[in-house]
Amino acid sequence: MSSRDEILGAIRRGLKRGPLPADQKAMLDGRLATHPRHLIPARSRVSRPEQIALFVRNVEKEFGTVERVPDAASVPAAVADYLAAQNLEPRFVMAPHPELVELPWSDRPMLQFEARRARADDAVSVQHAWAAVAETGTLLFPSDPSRPTTLNLLPETEIAVIRASAIVGAYEEAWDRLRAERGGAEPSGGFMPRNIMFVTGPSRSADIEQTLELGAHGPRRLHVVLVEDEPAAQTLLSEVADPRPVAAREPVARPGEIANPAD
């Protein structure tokens, strides 16, 4: 008997219930195998450029920052510029992920880094984001030796590198992609990560007197370097359709007209 069977057996005994009838077991197995979807918000059902723009807006709404770069080779310069702008030392701990390790860091010789797990005294981390969800501006980090979880928790400043092609509209699409990469979830025989961290902006809390405090139980700053590796998504934010009603897009009144009440 496996540990899983022992745990489930203990739960059944506590509930004074035996194994499920065959029809109920078949129904549950079918649900696990088909992964039925819940309602998906309409805001994520837009074109690729609009999805990328939605992701950027939601990150910034949650107190994060975003810089869009044209290719992966531009990441070291973006990291160096961000550290300088924040008056931070050009030193960081980095995820030992192949996509990060292979970047041309030598182009920025002033940067000092180590590819490893984070320690308590690390001030800045550069992490590899596996995917992101546009509808909430959330980054996804499946636990992996090349993507240490400590990088998302210990440093005060986290820089996450994400490819535009890894941004999906809704959470369900991220789970679909994970199952496809991992060969499915248990009990179908696939391997799933130990955990997946969902990061939406820097750590914050308003538990004490309803006063927002950044860095409550994790990074105080979250900066996203977005690599524009998808031609269909390489549209400037200003070119994406304005979601506001037409009446709300005119910021200034013309001569003889009343100013827009929304301004």
PDB file of C-alpha atoms in Angstrom:
ATOM      1  CA  MET A   1       0.000   0.000   0.000  1.00  0.00           C
ATOM      2  CA  SER A   2       1.364   3.400  -0.971  1.00  0.00           C
ATOM      3  CA  SER A   3       1.469   6.453   1.317  1.00  0.00           C
ATOM      4  CA  ARG A   4      -1.310   7.964  -0.762  1.00  0.00           C
ATOM      5  CA  ASP A   5      -3.533   4.923  -0.173  1.00  0.00           C
ATOM      6  CA  GLU A   6      -2.811   5.038   3.555  1.00  0.00           C
ATOM      7  CA  ILE A   7      -3.795   8.718   3.760  1.00  0.00           C
ATOM      8  CA  LEU A   8      -6.993   8.218   1.772  1.00  0.00           C
ATOM      9  CA  GLY A   9      -7.817   5.145   3.843  1.00  0.00           C
ATOM     10  CA  ALA A  10      -7.458   7.136   7.059  1.00  0.00           C
ATOM     11  CA  ILE A  11      -9.788   9.819   5.678  1.00  0.00           C
ATOM     12  CA  ARG A  12     -12.389   7.194   4.737  1.00  0.00           C
ATOM     13  CA  ARG A  13     -12.256   5.656   8.198  1.00  0.00           C
ATOM     14  CA  GLY A  14     -12.704   9.094   9.753  1.00  0.00           C
ATOM     15  CA  LEU A  15     -15.739   9.679   7.552  1.00  0.00           C
ATOM     16  CA  LYS A  16     -16.992   6.144   8.267  1.00  0.00           C
ATOM     17  CA  ARG A  17     -17.155   5.519   4.540  1.00  0.00           C
ATOM     18  CA  GLY A  18     -15.725   2.815   2.360  1.00  0.00           C
ATOM     19  CA  PRO A  19     -14.359   3.071  -1.193  1.00  0.00           C
ATOM     20  CA  LEU A  20     -16.469   4.973  -3.707  1.00  0.00           C
ATOM     21  CA  PRO A  21     -18.972   3.056  -5.812  1.00  0.00           C
ATOM     22  CA  ALA A  22     -17.716   2.255  -9.294  1.00  0.00           C
ATOM     23  CA  ASP A  23     -19.945   4.816 -11.033  1.00  0.00           C
ATOM     24  CA  GLN A  24     -18.810   7.695  -8.779  1.00  0.00           C
ATOM     25  CA  LYS A  25     -15.181   6.673  -9.120  1.00  0.00           C
ATOM     26  CA  ALA A  26     -15.524   6.632 -12.918  1.00  0.00           C
ATOM     27  CA  MET A  27     -17.102  10.110 -12.836  1.00  0.00           C
ATOM     28  CA  LEU A  28     -14.245  11.536 -10.742  1.00  0.00           C
ATOM     29  CA  ASP A  29     -11.578   9.852 -12.870  1.00  0.00           C
ATOM     30  CA  GLY A  30     -13.191  11.306 -15.967  1.00  0.00           C
ATOM     31  CA  ARG A  31     -13.191  14.800 -14.477  1.00  0.00           C
ATOM     32  CA  LEU A  32      -9.500  14.528 -13.581  1.00  0.00           C
ATOM     33  CA  ALA A  33      -8.670  13.313 -17.092  1.00  0.00           C
ATOM     34  CA  THR A  34     -10.626  15.960 -19.017  1.00  0.00           C
ATOM     35  CA  HIS A  35      -9.804  19.052 -16.882  1.00  0.00           C
ATOM     36  CA  PRO A  36     -13.128  20.878 -17.458  1.00  0.00           C
ATOM     37  CA  ARG A  37     -12.768  24.660 -17.520  1.00  0.00           C
ATOM     38  CA  HIS A  38     -14.510  27.206 -15.350  1.00  0.00           C
ATOM     39  CA  LEU A  39     -15.768  30.540 -16.660  1.00  0.00           C
ATOM     40  CA  ILE A  40     -13.002  32.511 -18.406  1.00  0.00           C
ATOM     41  CA  PRO A  41     -13.194  36.329 -18.104  1.00  0.00           C
ATOM     42  CA  ALA A  42     -13.908  38.062 -21.406  1.00  0.00           C
ATOM     43  CA  ARG A  43     -11.140  40.601 -20.776  1.00  0.00           C
ATOM     44  CA  SER A  44      -8.520  37.995 -21.676  1.00  0.00           C
ATOM     45  CA  ARG A  45     -10.231  36.989 -24.954  1.00  0.00           C
ATOM     46  CA  VAL A  46      -8.476  39.595 -27.098  1.00  0.00           C
ATOM     47  CA  SER A  47      -5.782  39.715 -29.782  1.00  0.00           C
ATOM     48  CA  ARG A  48      -2.157  38.924 -28.953  1.00  0.00           C
ATOM     49  CA  PRO A  49      -1.013  42.578 -28.903  1.00  0.00           C
ATOM     50  CA  GLU A  50      -3.909  43.421 -26.596  1.00  0.00           C
ATOM     51  CA  GLN A  51      -3.090  40.462 -24.335  1.00  0.00           C
ATOM     52  CA  ILE A  52       0.502  41.649 -23.947  1.00  0.00           C
ATOM     53  CA  ALA A  53      -0.684  45.192 -23.271  1.00  0.00           C
ATOM     54  CA  LEU A  54      -3.195  43.872 -20.725  1.00  0.00           C
ATOM     55  CA  PHE A  55      -0.434  41.982 -18.937  1.00  0.00           C
ATOM     56  CA  VAL A  56       1.734  45.106 -18.768  1.00  0.00           C
ATOM     57  CA  ARG A  57      -1.133  47.237 -17.441  1.00  0.00           C
ATOM     58  CA  ASN A  58      -2.001  44.715 -14.757  1.00  0.00           C
ATOM     59  CA  VAL A  59       1.608  44.375 -13.584  1.00  0.00           C
ATOM     60  CA  GLU A  60       1.860  48.143 -13.236  1.00  0.00           C
ATOM     61  CA  LYS A  61      -1.528  48.296 -11.509  1.00  0.00           C
ATOM     62  CA  GLU A  62      -0.145  45.914  -8.865  1.00  0.00           C
ATOM     63  CA  PHE A  63       2.888  48.163  -8.138  1.00  0.00           C
ATOM     64  CA  GLY A  64       5.283  46.344 -10.468  1.00  0.00           C
ATOM     65  CA  THR A  65       7.271  47.818 -13.353  1.00  0.00           C
ATOM     66  CA  VAL A  66       7.853  46.540 -16.881  1.00  0.00           C
ATOM     67  CA  GLU A  67      10.484  47.164 -19.539  1.00  0.00           C
ATOM     68  CA  ARG A  68       9.971  45.759 -23.014  1.00  0.00           C
ATOM     69  CA  VAL A  69      13.146  44.801 -24.893  1.00  0.00           C
ATOM     70  CA  PRO A  70      13.428  43.720 -28.538  1.00  0.00           C
ATOM     71  CA  ASP A  71      15.382  40.497 -27.938  1.00  0.00           C
ATOM     72  CA  ALA A  72      17.047  38.358 -25.282  1.00  0.00           C
ATOM     73  CA  ALA A  73      20.448  39.930 -25.960  1.00  0.00           C
ATOM     74  CA  SER A  74      19.077  43.202 -24.588  1.00  0.00           C
ATOM     75  CA  VAL A  75      18.321  41.744 -21.152  1.00  0.00           C
ATOM     76  CA  PRO A  76      21.740  42.448 -19.532  1.00  0.00           C
ATOM     77  CA  ALA A  77      21.529  46.125 -20.489  1.00  0.00           C
ATOM     78  CA  ALA A  78      17.962  46.314 -19.151  1.00  0.00           C
ATOM     79  CA  VAL A  79      19.045  44.756 -15.838  1.00  0.00           C
ATOM     80  CA  ALA A  80      22.024  47.120 -15.530  1.00  0.00           C
ATOM     81  CA  ASP A  81      19.892  50.175 -16.310  1.00  0.00           C
ATOM     82  CA  TYR A  82      17.225  49.180 -13.790  1.00  0.00           C
ATOM     83  CA  LEU A  83      19.742  48.632 -10.987  1.00  0.00           C
ATOM     84  CA  ALA A  84      21.338  51.996 -11.717  1.00  0.00           C
ATOM     85  CA  ALA A  85      17.960  53.761 -11.785  1.00  0.00           C
ATOM     86  CA  GLN A  86      17.075  52.269  -8.381  1.00  0.00           C
ATOM     87  CA  ASN A  87      20.498  53.201  -6.976  1.00  0.00           C
ATOM     88  CA  LEU A  88      21.228  49.513  -6.319  1.00  0.00           C
ATOM     89  CA  GLU A  89      24.607  47.817  -6.491  1.00  0.00           C
ATOM     90  CA  PRO A  90      25.285  46.005  -9.791  1.00  0.00           C
ATOM     91  CA  ARG A  91      25.265  42.658  -7.994  1.00  0.00           C
ATOM     92  CA  PHE A  92      22.624  39.936  -7.983  1.00  0.00           C
ATOM     93  CA  VAL A  93      21.871  36.236  -7.661  1.00  0.00           C
ATOM     94  CA  MET A  94      20.476  34.604 -10.790  1.00  0.00           C
ATOM     95  CA  ALA A  95      18.484  31.488 -11.582  1.00  0.00           C
ATOM     96  CA  PRO A  96      20.757  28.852 -13.174  1.00  0.00           C
ATOM     97  CA  HIS A  97      18.341  28.552 -16.087  1.00  0.00           C
ATOM     98  CA  PRO A  98      19.940  27.965 -19.526  1.00  0.00           C
ATOM     99  CA  GLU A  99      18.055  30.899 -21.084  1.00  0.00           C
ATOM    100  CA  LEU A 100      19.559  33.258 -18.493  1.00  0.00           C
ATOM    101  CA  VAL A 101      23.022  31.736 -18.238  1.00  0.00           C
ATOM    102  CA  GLU A 102      23.519  31.972 -22.010  1.00  0.00           C
ATOM    103  CA  LEU A 103      22.755  35.702 -22.200  1.00  0.00           C
ATOM    104  CA  PRO A 104      25.653  38.041 -23.165  1.00  0.00           C
ATOM    105  CA  TRP A 105      26.373  39.243 -19.625  1.00  0.00           C
ATOM    106  CA  SER A 106      29.951  40.023 -20.660  1.00  0.00           C
ATOM    107  CA  ASP A 107      28.578  43.023 -22.555  1.00  0.00           C
ATOM    108  CA  ARG A 108      27.990  44.591 -19.129  1.00  0.00           C
ATOM    109  CA  PRO A 109      31.258  43.855 -17.274  1.00  0.00           C
ATOM    110  CA  MET A 110      30.214  45.934 -14.265  1.00  0.00           C
ATOM    111  CA  LEU A 111      27.494  43.419 -13.398  1.00  0.00           C
ATOM    112  CA  GLN A 112      28.434  40.796 -10.815  1.00  0.00           C
ATOM    113  CA  PHE A 113      26.275  37.724 -10.292  1.00  0.00           C
ATOM    114  CA  GLU A 114      26.178  34.106  -9.156  1.00  0.00           C
ATOM    115  CA  ALA A 115      23.852  31.455 -10.599  1.00  0.00           C
ATOM    116  CA  ARG A 116      22.439  29.663  -7.542  1.00  0.00           C
ATOM    117  CA  ARG A 117      19.704  29.640  -4.927  1.00  0.00           C
ATOM    118  CA  ALA A 118      19.126  32.828  -2.958  1.00  0.00           C
ATOM    119  CA  ARG A 119      20.492  33.454   0.527  1.00  0.00           C
ATOM    120  CA  ALA A 120      19.207  35.765   3.222  1.00  0.00           C
ATOM    121  CA  ASP A 121      21.828  38.416   2.410  1.00  0.00           C
ATOM    122  CA  ASP A 122      21.046  38.619  -1.332  1.00  0.00           C
ATOM    123  CA  ALA A 123      19.548  42.005  -2.215  1.00  0.00           C
ATOM    124  CA  VAL A 124      18.574  41.396  -5.861  1.00  0.00           C
ATOM    125  CA  SER A 125      17.518  38.313  -7.822  1.00  0.00           C
ATOM    126  CA  VAL A 126      17.094  37.730 -11.539  1.00  0.00           C
ATOM    127  CA  GLN A 127      14.534  34.989 -12.069  1.00  0.00           C
ATOM    128  CA  HIS A 128      13.272  33.095 -15.110  1.00  0.00           C
ATOM    129  CA  ALA A 129       9.483  33.300 -15.422  1.00  0.00           C
ATOM    130  CA  TRP A 130       8.013  30.204 -17.016  1.00  0.00           C
ATOM    131  CA  ALA A 131       4.722  31.837 -17.997  1.00  0.00           C
ATOM    132  CA  ALA A 132       2.454  34.778 -17.233  1.00  0.00           C
ATOM    133  CA  VAL A 133      -1.294  35.400 -17.173  1.00  0.00           C
ATOM    134  CA  ALA A 134      -2.549  38.549 -18.886  1.00  0.00           C
ATOM    135  CA  GLU A 135      -5.914  38.774 -17.121  1.00  0.00           C
ATOM    136  CA  THR A 136      -4.248  39.476 -13.748  1.00  0.00           C
ATOM    137  CA  GLY A 137      -0.633  40.362 -14.567  1.00  0.00           C
ATOM    138  CA  THR A 138       0.553  37.239 -12.737  1.00  0.00           C
ATOM    139  CA  LEU A 139       3.910  35.497 -13.230  1.00  0.00           C
ATOM    140  CA  LEU A 140       4.148  31.714 -12.840  1.00  0.00           C
ATOM    141  CA  PHE A 141       7.236  30.001 -11.402  1.00  0.00           C
ATOM    142  CA  PRO A 142       7.105  26.175 -11.284  1.00  0.00           C
ATOM    143  CA  SER A 143       9.705  24.897  -8.812  1.00  0.00           C
ATOM    144  CA  ASP A 144      12.734  23.517 -10.610  1.00  0.00           C
ATOM    145  CA  PRO A 145      16.496  23.215  -9.979  1.00  0.00           C
ATOM    146  CA  SER A 146      17.016  25.834 -12.699  1.00  0.00           C
ATOM    147  CA  ARG A 147      14.371  28.129 -11.180  1.00  0.00           C
ATOM    148  CA  PRO A 148      14.938  28.151  -7.383  1.00  0.00           C
ATOM    149  CA  THR A 149      11.918  29.199  -5.346  1.00  0.00           C
ATOM    150  CA  THR A 150      14.097  31.164  -2.916  1.00  0.00           C
ATOM    151  CA  LEU A 151      14.727  33.771  -5.637  1.00  0.00           C
ATOM    152  CA  ASN A 152      11.044  34.756  -5.357  1.00  0.00           C
ATOM    153  CA  LEU A 153      11.115  35.173  -1.578  1.00  0.00           C
ATOM    154  CA  LEU A 154      14.419  36.274  -0.052  1.00  0.00           C
ATOM    155  CA  PRO A 155      15.836  39.224  -2.060  1.00  0.00           C
ATOM    156  CA  GLU A 156      14.234  42.629  -1.578  1.00  0.00           C
ATOM    157  CA  THR A 157      14.252  43.264  -5.338  1.00  0.00           C
ATOM    158  CA  GLU A 158      13.200  40.665  -7.912  1.00  0.00           C
ATOM    159  CA  ILE A 159      13.766  41.048 -11.645  1.00  0.00           C
ATOM    160  CA  ALA A 160      11.771  38.532 -13.683  1.00  0.00           C
ATOM    161  CA  VAL A 161      12.597  37.815 -17.327  1.00  0.00           C
ATOM    162  CA  ILE A 162       9.625  36.643 -19.395  1.00  0.00           C
ATOM    163  CA  ARG A 163       9.194  36.034 -23.114  1.00  0.00           C
ATOM    164  CA  ALA A 164       6.118  37.532 -24.773  1.00  0.00           C
ATOM    165  CA  SER A 165       5.385  34.121 -26.283  1.00  0.00           C
ATOM    166  CA  ALA A 166       5.029  32.726 -22.739  1.00  0.00           C
ATOM    167  CA  ILE A 167       2.167  35.093 -21.846  1.00  0.00           C
ATOM    168  CA  VAL A 168      -1.298  33.539 -22.003  1.00  0.00           C
ATOM    169  CA  GLY A 169      -4.699  35.097 -21.608  1.00  0.00           C
ATOM    170  CA  ALA A 170      -6.221  33.086 -18.746  1.00  0.00           C
ATOM    171  CA  TYR A 171      -5.046  30.719 -16.020  1.00  0.00           C
ATOM    172  CA  GLU A 172      -6.598  27.702 -17.749  1.00  0.00           C
ATOM    173  CA  GLU A 173      -4.263  28.180 -20.706  1.00  0.00           C
ATOM    174  CA  ALA A 174      -1.248  28.138 -18.401  1.00  0.00           C
ATOM    175  CA  TRP A 175      -2.371  24.843 -16.882  1.00  0.00           C
ATOM    176  CA  ASP A 176      -2.917  23.421 -20.388  1.00  0.00           C
ATOM    177  CA  ARG A 177       0.629  24.364 -21.316  1.00  0.00           C
ATOM    178  CA  LEU A 178       2.053  22.836 -18.134  1.00  0.00           C
ATOM    179  CA  ARG A 179       0.227  19.554 -18.708  1.00  0.00           C
ATOM    180  CA  ALA A 180       1.446  19.463 -22.306  1.00  0.00           C
ATOM    181  CA  GLU A 181       5.049  20.006 -21.237  1.00  0.00           C
ATOM    182  CA  ARG A 182       4.940  17.592 -18.301  1.00  0.00           C
ATOM    183  CA  GLY A 183       2.942  14.828 -19.937  1.00  0.00           C
ATOM    184  CA  GLY A 184      -0.161  15.306 -17.806  1.00  0.00           C
ATOM    185  CA  ALA A 185      -0.868  15.301 -14.089  1.00  0.00           C
ATOM    186  CA  GLU A 186      -1.379  12.467 -11.635  1.00  0.00           C
ATOM    187  CA  PRO A 187      -3.021   9.983 -11.700  1.00  0.00           C
ATOM    188  CA  SER A 188      -2.385   9.835 -15.460  1.00  0.00           C
ATOM    189  CA  GLY A 189       1.325   9.176 -14.949  1.00  0.00           C
ATOM    190  CA  GLY A 190       2.792  12.600 -15.679  1.00  0.00           C
ATOM    191  CA  PHE A 191       5.133  14.580 -13.466  1.00  0.00           C
ATOM    192  CA  MET A 192       4.075  17.896 -11.971  1.00  0.00           C
ATOM    193  CA  PRO A 193       6.364  20.316 -10.107  1.00  0.00           C
ATOM    194  CA  ARG A 194       6.525  20.306  -6.322  1.00  0.00           C
ATOM    195  CA  ASN A 195       4.875  23.715  -6.300  1.00  0.00           C
ATOM    196  CA  ILE A 196       4.037  26.634  -8.567  1.00  0.00           C
ATOM    197  CA  MET A 197       4.388  30.180  -7.267  1.00  0.00           C
ATOM    198  CA  PHE A 198       1.910  32.752  -8.563  1.00  0.00           C
ATOM    199  CA  VAL A 199       3.434  36.226  -8.253  1.00  0.00           C
ATOM    200  CA  THR A 200       1.260  39.290  -8.835  1.00  0.00           C
ATOM    201  CA  GLY A 201       3.311  42.391  -8.120  1.00  0.00           C
ATOM    202  CA  PRO A 202       5.691  42.854  -5.184  1.00  0.00           C
ATOM    203  CA  SER A 203       4.868  41.398  -1.794  1.00  0.00           C
ATOM    204  CA  ARG A 204       2.476  43.604   0.170  1.00  0.00           C
ATOM    205  CA  SER A 205       0.047  43.595   3.061  1.00  0.00           C
ATOM    206  CA  ALA A 206      -2.485  45.971   4.614  1.00  0.00           C
ATOM    207  CA  ASP A 207      -3.285  43.823   7.648  1.00  0.00           C
ATOM    208  CA  ILE A 208      -2.096  46.445  10.138  1.00  0.00           C
ATOM    209  CA  GLU A 209      -4.415  49.455  10.313  1.00  0.00           C
ATOM    210  CA  GLN A 210      -5.261  49.062   6.598  1.00  0.00           C
ATOM    211  CA  THR A 211      -1.916  50.675   5.703  1.00  0.00           C
ATOM    212  CA  LEU A 212      -0.316  49.194   2.598  1.00  0.00           C
ATOM    213  CA  GLU A 213       3.216  47.946   3.258  1.00  0.00           C
ATOM    214  CA  LEU A 214       5.373  46.684   0.387  1.00  0.00           C
ATOM    215  CA  GLY A 215       7.833  43.887   1.049  1.00  0.00           C
ATOM    216  CA  ALA A 216       5.774  42.383   3.868  1.00  0.00           C
ATOM    217  CA  HIS A 217       6.761  38.765   3.206  1.00  0.00           C
ATOM    218  CA  GLY A 218       8.849  38.876   0.044  1.00  0.00           C
ATOM    219  CA  PRO A 219      10.364  41.297  -2.477  1.00  0.00           C
ATOM    220  CA  ARG A 220       9.626  44.995  -2.088  1.00  0.00           C
ATOM    221  CA  ARG A 221      10.158  45.586  -5.811  1.00  0.00           C
ATOM    222  CA  LEU A 222       9.154  43.515  -8.828  1.00  0.00           C
ATOM    223  CA  HIS A 223      10.545  44.488 -12.215  1.00  0.00           C
ATOM    224  CA  VAL A 224       9.613  42.546 -15.345  1.00  0.00           C
ATOM    225  CA  VAL A 225      11.875  42.461 -18.390  1.00  0.00           C
ATOM    226  CA  LEU A 226       9.598  41.483 -21.271  1.00  0.00           C
ATOM    227  CA  VAL A 227      11.406  39.994 -24.271  1.00  0.00           C
ATOM    228  CA  GLU A 228       9.497  40.708 -27.491  1.00  0.00           C
ATOM    229  CA  ASP A 229      10.100  37.343 -29.152  1.00  0.00           C
ATOM    230  CA  GLU A 230       6.664  37.136 -30.788  1.00  0.00           C
ATOM    231  CA  PRO A 231       6.207  39.315 -33.907  1.00  0.00           C
ATOM    232  CA  ALA A 232       2.413  39.257 -33.570  1.00  0.00           C
ATOM    233  CA  ALA A 233       2.706  40.845 -30.127  1.00  0.00           C
ATOM    234  CA  GLN A 234       5.249  43.548 -30.975  1.00  0.00           C
ATOM    235  CA  THR A 235       2.771  46.395 -30.824  1.00  0.00           C
ATOM    236  CA  LEU A 236       3.339  49.545 -28.829  1.00  0.00           C
ATOM    237  CA  LEU A 237       0.945  50.100 -25.944  1.00  0.00           C
ATOM    238  CA  SER A 238      -0.176  53.351 -27.565  1.00  0.00           C
ATOM    239  CA  GLU A 239      -1.239  51.413 -30.666  1.00  0.00           C
ATOM    240  CA  VAL A 240      -3.554  49.075 -28.784  1.00  0.00           C
ATOM    241  CA  ALA A 241      -7.212  50.003 -28.955  1.00  0.00           C
ATOM    242  CA  ASP A 242      -8.318  52.265 -26.105  1.00  0.00           C
ATOM    243  CA  PRO A 243     -10.818  50.192 -24.051  1.00  0.00           C
ATOM    244  CA  ARG A 244     -12.658  53.292 -22.774  1.00  0.00           C
ATOM    245  CA  PRO A 245     -15.924  54.484 -24.311  1.00  0.00           C
ATOM    246  CA  VAL A 246     -15.523  57.029 -27.111  1.00  0.00           C
ATOM    247  CA  ALA A 247     -16.947  59.798 -24.912  1.00  0.00           C
ATOM    248  CA  ALA A 248     -14.213  59.233 -22.345  1.00  0.00           C
ATOM    249  CA  ARG A 249     -11.281  59.465 -24.793  1.00  0.00           C
ATOM    250  CA  GLU A 250     -11.432  63.251 -25.365  1.00  0.00           C
ATOM    251  CA  PRO A 251      -9.403  64.805 -22.529  1.00  0.00           C
ATOM    252  CA  VAL A 252      -9.901  68.494 -23.337  1.00  0.00           C
ATOM    253  CA  ALA A 253     -13.028  70.448 -24.218  1.00  0.00           C
ATOM    254  CA  ARG A 254     -13.121  72.202 -27.585  1.00  0.00           C
ATOM    255  CA  PRO A 255     -14.076  75.897 -27.704  1.00  0.00           C
ATOM    256  CA  GLY A 256     -17.675  76.317 -26.635  1.00  0.00           C
ATOM    257  CA  GLU A 257     -17.932  72.759 -25.259  1.00  0.00           C
ATOM    258  CA  ILE A 258     -18.108  71.448 -21.690  1.00  0.00           C
ATOM    259  CA  ALA A 259     -15.103  69.433 -20.515  1.00  0.00           C
ATOM    260  CA  ASN A 260     -15.530  65.686 -20.233  1.00  0.00           C
ATOM    261  CA  PRO A 261     -16.750  64.884 -16.686  1.00  0.00           C
ATOM    262  CA  ALA A 262     -14.448  61.833 -16.695  1.00  0.00           C
ATOM    263  CA  ASP A 263     -11.299  64.007 -16.794  1.00  0.00           C
TER     264      ASP A 263
END
